Tab-separated table of C-alpha atoms in Angstrom:
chain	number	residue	atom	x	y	z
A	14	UNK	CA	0.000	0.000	0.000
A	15	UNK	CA	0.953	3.506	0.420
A	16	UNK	CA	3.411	2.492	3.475
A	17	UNK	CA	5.385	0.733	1.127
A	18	UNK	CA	5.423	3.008	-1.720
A	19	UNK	CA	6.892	5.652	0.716
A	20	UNK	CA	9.103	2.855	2.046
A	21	UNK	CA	10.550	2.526	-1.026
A	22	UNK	CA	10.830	6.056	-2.098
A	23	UNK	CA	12.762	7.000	1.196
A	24	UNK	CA	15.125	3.784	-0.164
A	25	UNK	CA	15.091	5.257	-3.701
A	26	UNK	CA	16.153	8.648	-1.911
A	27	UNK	CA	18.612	7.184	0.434
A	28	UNK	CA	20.409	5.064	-2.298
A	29	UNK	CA	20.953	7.839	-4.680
A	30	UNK	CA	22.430	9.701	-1.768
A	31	UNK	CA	24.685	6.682	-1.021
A	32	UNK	CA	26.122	5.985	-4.631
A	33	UNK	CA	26.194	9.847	-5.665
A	34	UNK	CA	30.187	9.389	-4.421
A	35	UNK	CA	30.021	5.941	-6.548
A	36	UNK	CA	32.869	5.777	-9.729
A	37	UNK	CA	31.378	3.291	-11.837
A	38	UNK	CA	33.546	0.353	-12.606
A	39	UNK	CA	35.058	0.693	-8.784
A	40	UNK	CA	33.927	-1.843	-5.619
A	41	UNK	CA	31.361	0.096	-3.424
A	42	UNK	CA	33.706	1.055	-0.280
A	43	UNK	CA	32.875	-1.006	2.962
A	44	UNK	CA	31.237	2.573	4.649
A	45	UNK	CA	28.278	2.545	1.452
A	46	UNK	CA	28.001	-1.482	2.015
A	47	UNK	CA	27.194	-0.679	5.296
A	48	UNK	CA	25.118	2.286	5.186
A	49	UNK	CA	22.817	0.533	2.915
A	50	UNK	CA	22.920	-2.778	4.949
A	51	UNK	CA	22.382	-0.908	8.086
A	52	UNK	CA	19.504	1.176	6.300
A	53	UNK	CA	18.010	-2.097	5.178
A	54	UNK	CA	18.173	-3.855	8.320
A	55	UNK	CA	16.141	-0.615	9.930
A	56	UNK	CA	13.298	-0.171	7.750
A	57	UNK	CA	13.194	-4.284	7.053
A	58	UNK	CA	13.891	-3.980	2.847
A	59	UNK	CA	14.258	-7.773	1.786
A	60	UNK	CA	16.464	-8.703	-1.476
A	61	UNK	CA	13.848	-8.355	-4.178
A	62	UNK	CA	13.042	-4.689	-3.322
A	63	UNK	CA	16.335	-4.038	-2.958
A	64	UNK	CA	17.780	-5.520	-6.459
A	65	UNK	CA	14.199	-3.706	-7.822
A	66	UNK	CA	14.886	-0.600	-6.120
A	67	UNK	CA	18.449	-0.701	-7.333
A	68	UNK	CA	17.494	-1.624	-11.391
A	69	UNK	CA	15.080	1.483	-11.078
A	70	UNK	CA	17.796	4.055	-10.410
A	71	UNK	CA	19.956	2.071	-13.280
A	72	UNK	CA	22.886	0.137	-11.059
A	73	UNK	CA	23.095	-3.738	-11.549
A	74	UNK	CA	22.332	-5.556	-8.719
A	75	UNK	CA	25.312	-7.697	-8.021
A	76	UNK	CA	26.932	-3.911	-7.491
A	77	UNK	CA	26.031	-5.514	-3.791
A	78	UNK	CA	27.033	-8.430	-2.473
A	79	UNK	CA	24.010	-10.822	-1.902
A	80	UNK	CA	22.525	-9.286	1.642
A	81	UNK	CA	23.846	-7.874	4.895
A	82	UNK	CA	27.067	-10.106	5.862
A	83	UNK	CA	27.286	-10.455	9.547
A	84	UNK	CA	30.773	-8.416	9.130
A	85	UNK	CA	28.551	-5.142	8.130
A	86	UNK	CA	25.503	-6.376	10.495
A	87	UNK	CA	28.981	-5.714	13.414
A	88	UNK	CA	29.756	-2.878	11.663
A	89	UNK	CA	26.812	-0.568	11.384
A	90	UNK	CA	26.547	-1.913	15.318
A	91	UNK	CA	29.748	-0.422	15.407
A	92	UNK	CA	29.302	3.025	13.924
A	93	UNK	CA	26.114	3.552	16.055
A	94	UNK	CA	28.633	2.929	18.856
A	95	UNK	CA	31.076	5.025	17.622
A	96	UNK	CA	28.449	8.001	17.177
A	97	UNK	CA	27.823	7.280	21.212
A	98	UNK	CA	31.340	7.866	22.397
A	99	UNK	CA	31.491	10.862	20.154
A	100	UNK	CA	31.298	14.239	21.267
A	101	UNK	CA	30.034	15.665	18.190
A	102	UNK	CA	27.335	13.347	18.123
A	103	UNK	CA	23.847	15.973	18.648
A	104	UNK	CA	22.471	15.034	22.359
A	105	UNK	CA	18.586	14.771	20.288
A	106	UNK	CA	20.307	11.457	18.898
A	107	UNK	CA	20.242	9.883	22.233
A	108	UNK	CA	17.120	8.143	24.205
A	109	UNK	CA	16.530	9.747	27.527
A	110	UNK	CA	15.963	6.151	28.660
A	111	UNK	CA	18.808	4.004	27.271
A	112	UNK	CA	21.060	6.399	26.591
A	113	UNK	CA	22.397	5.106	23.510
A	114	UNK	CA	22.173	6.519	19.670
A	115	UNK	CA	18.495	5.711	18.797
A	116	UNK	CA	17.999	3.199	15.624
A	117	UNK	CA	14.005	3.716	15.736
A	118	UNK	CA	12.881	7.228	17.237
A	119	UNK	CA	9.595	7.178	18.777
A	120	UNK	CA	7.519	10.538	20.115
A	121	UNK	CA	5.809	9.683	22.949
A	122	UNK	CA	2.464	11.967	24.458
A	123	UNK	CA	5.100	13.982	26.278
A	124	UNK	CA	6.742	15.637	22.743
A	125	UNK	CA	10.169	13.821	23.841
A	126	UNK	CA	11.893	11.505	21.697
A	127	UNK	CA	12.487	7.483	22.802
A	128	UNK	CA	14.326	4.484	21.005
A	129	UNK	CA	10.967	2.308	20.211
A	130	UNK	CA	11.485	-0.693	22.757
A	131	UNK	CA	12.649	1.273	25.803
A	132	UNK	CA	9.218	3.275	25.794
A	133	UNK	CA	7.307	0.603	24.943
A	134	UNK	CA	8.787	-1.859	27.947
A	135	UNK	CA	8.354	1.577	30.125
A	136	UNK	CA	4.324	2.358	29.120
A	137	UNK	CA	4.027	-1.565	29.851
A	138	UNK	CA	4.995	-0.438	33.630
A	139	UNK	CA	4.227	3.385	33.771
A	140	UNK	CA	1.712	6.063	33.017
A	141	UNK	CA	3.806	8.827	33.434
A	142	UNK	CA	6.811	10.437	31.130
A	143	UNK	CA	10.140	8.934	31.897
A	144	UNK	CA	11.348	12.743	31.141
A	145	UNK	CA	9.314	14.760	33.072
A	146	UNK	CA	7.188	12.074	35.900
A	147	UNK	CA	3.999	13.804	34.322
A	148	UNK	CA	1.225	11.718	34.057
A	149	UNK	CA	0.456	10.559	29.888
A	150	UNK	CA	-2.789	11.409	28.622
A	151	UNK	CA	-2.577	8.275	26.733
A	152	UNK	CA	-0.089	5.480	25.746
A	153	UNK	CA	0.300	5.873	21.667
A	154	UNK	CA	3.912	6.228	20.196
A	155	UNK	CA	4.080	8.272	16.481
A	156	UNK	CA	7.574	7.073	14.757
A	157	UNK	CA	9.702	10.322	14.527
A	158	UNK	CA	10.439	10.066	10.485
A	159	UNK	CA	12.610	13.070	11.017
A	160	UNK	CA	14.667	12.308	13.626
A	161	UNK	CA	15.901	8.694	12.059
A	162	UNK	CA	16.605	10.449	8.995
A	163	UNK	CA	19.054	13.075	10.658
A	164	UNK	CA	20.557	10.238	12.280
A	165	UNK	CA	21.085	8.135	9.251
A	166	UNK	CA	22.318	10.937	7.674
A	167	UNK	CA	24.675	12.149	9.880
A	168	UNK	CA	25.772	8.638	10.547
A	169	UNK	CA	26.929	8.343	6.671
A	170	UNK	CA	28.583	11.762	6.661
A	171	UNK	CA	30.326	10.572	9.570
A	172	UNK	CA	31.392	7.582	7.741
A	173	UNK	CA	32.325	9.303	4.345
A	174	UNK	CA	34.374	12.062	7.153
A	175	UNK	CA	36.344	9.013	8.210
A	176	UNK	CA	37.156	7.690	4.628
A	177	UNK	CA	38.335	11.369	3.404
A	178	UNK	CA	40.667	11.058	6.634
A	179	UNK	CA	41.805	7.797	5.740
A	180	UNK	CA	42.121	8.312	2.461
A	181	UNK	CA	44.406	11.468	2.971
A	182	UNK	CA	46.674	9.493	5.573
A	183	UNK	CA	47.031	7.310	2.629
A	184	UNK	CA	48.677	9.819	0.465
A	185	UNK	CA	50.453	11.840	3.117
């Protein structure tokens, strides 16, 4: 339905952004393997729309290798990490309950941001905001669209950052 139509157009978006540094011919670097692993993993995009989504914009599938490998699976684990222990890293990334980058933002009644399954196990137990202790006129969560966006993104310019740097070590 219209869900996945938008699903698809956000992947259609996201992947143009990803390959816009591509040079055809060359091996996708490991940082665009796992930004579109990671990204796939999120928002659950199996191989068929994936290789469809990919022959729309006009690359040939096997420019990926077939699925996530646990290596990038580790990896994108690793660069949400990374983003944690980083100072740059905008506080509004971070779940008030958890603590860590979130992978699935969630607005709760209260207008504050969660990661999905730490408000959820906390409405389970609690009627109140884990922000502010005031009672929640109800229990609904609204995913915050904008907010995983400007986390993904900044988690791939992070990545392409660290390339640039390793690339001009390289030639220094």
């Amino acid at each position: 339905g219209d869900h996945e139509q938008q699903k698809m157009a956000r992947y259609m978006l996201f992947l143009t952004g990803v390959l816009a540094s591509w040079t055809p011919g060359a091996a996708l670097s490991d940082a665009q393997q796992q930004a579109v692993s990671g990204y796939r993993a999120v928002e659950g995009i199996g191989e068929k729309q994936h290789t469809a989504t990919l022959e729309a914009l006009g690359f040939h599938a096997s420019l990926f290798s077939n699925g996530p490998t646990n290596e990038s699976i580790n990896a994108s684990a690793a660069a949400k990490l990374q983003l944690e222990e980083d100072d740059a890293t905008p506080p509004s990334f971070f779940c008030p309950i958890t603590q860590e980058v979130m992978v699935d933002p969630v607005m709760c009644a209260d207008g504050h941001t969660y990661e999905r399954h730490a408000i959820e196990r906390w409405l389970q137990e609690h009627r109140t905001s884990p922000k502010t202790n005031a009672m929640l006129p109800n229990s609904s969560v609204i995913p915050n669209h904008s907010l995983r966006n400007a986390i993904e993104e900044y988690m791939v310019s992070v990545k392409v950052q660290e390339k640039e740097r390793e690339n001009d070590a390289n030639f220094s």
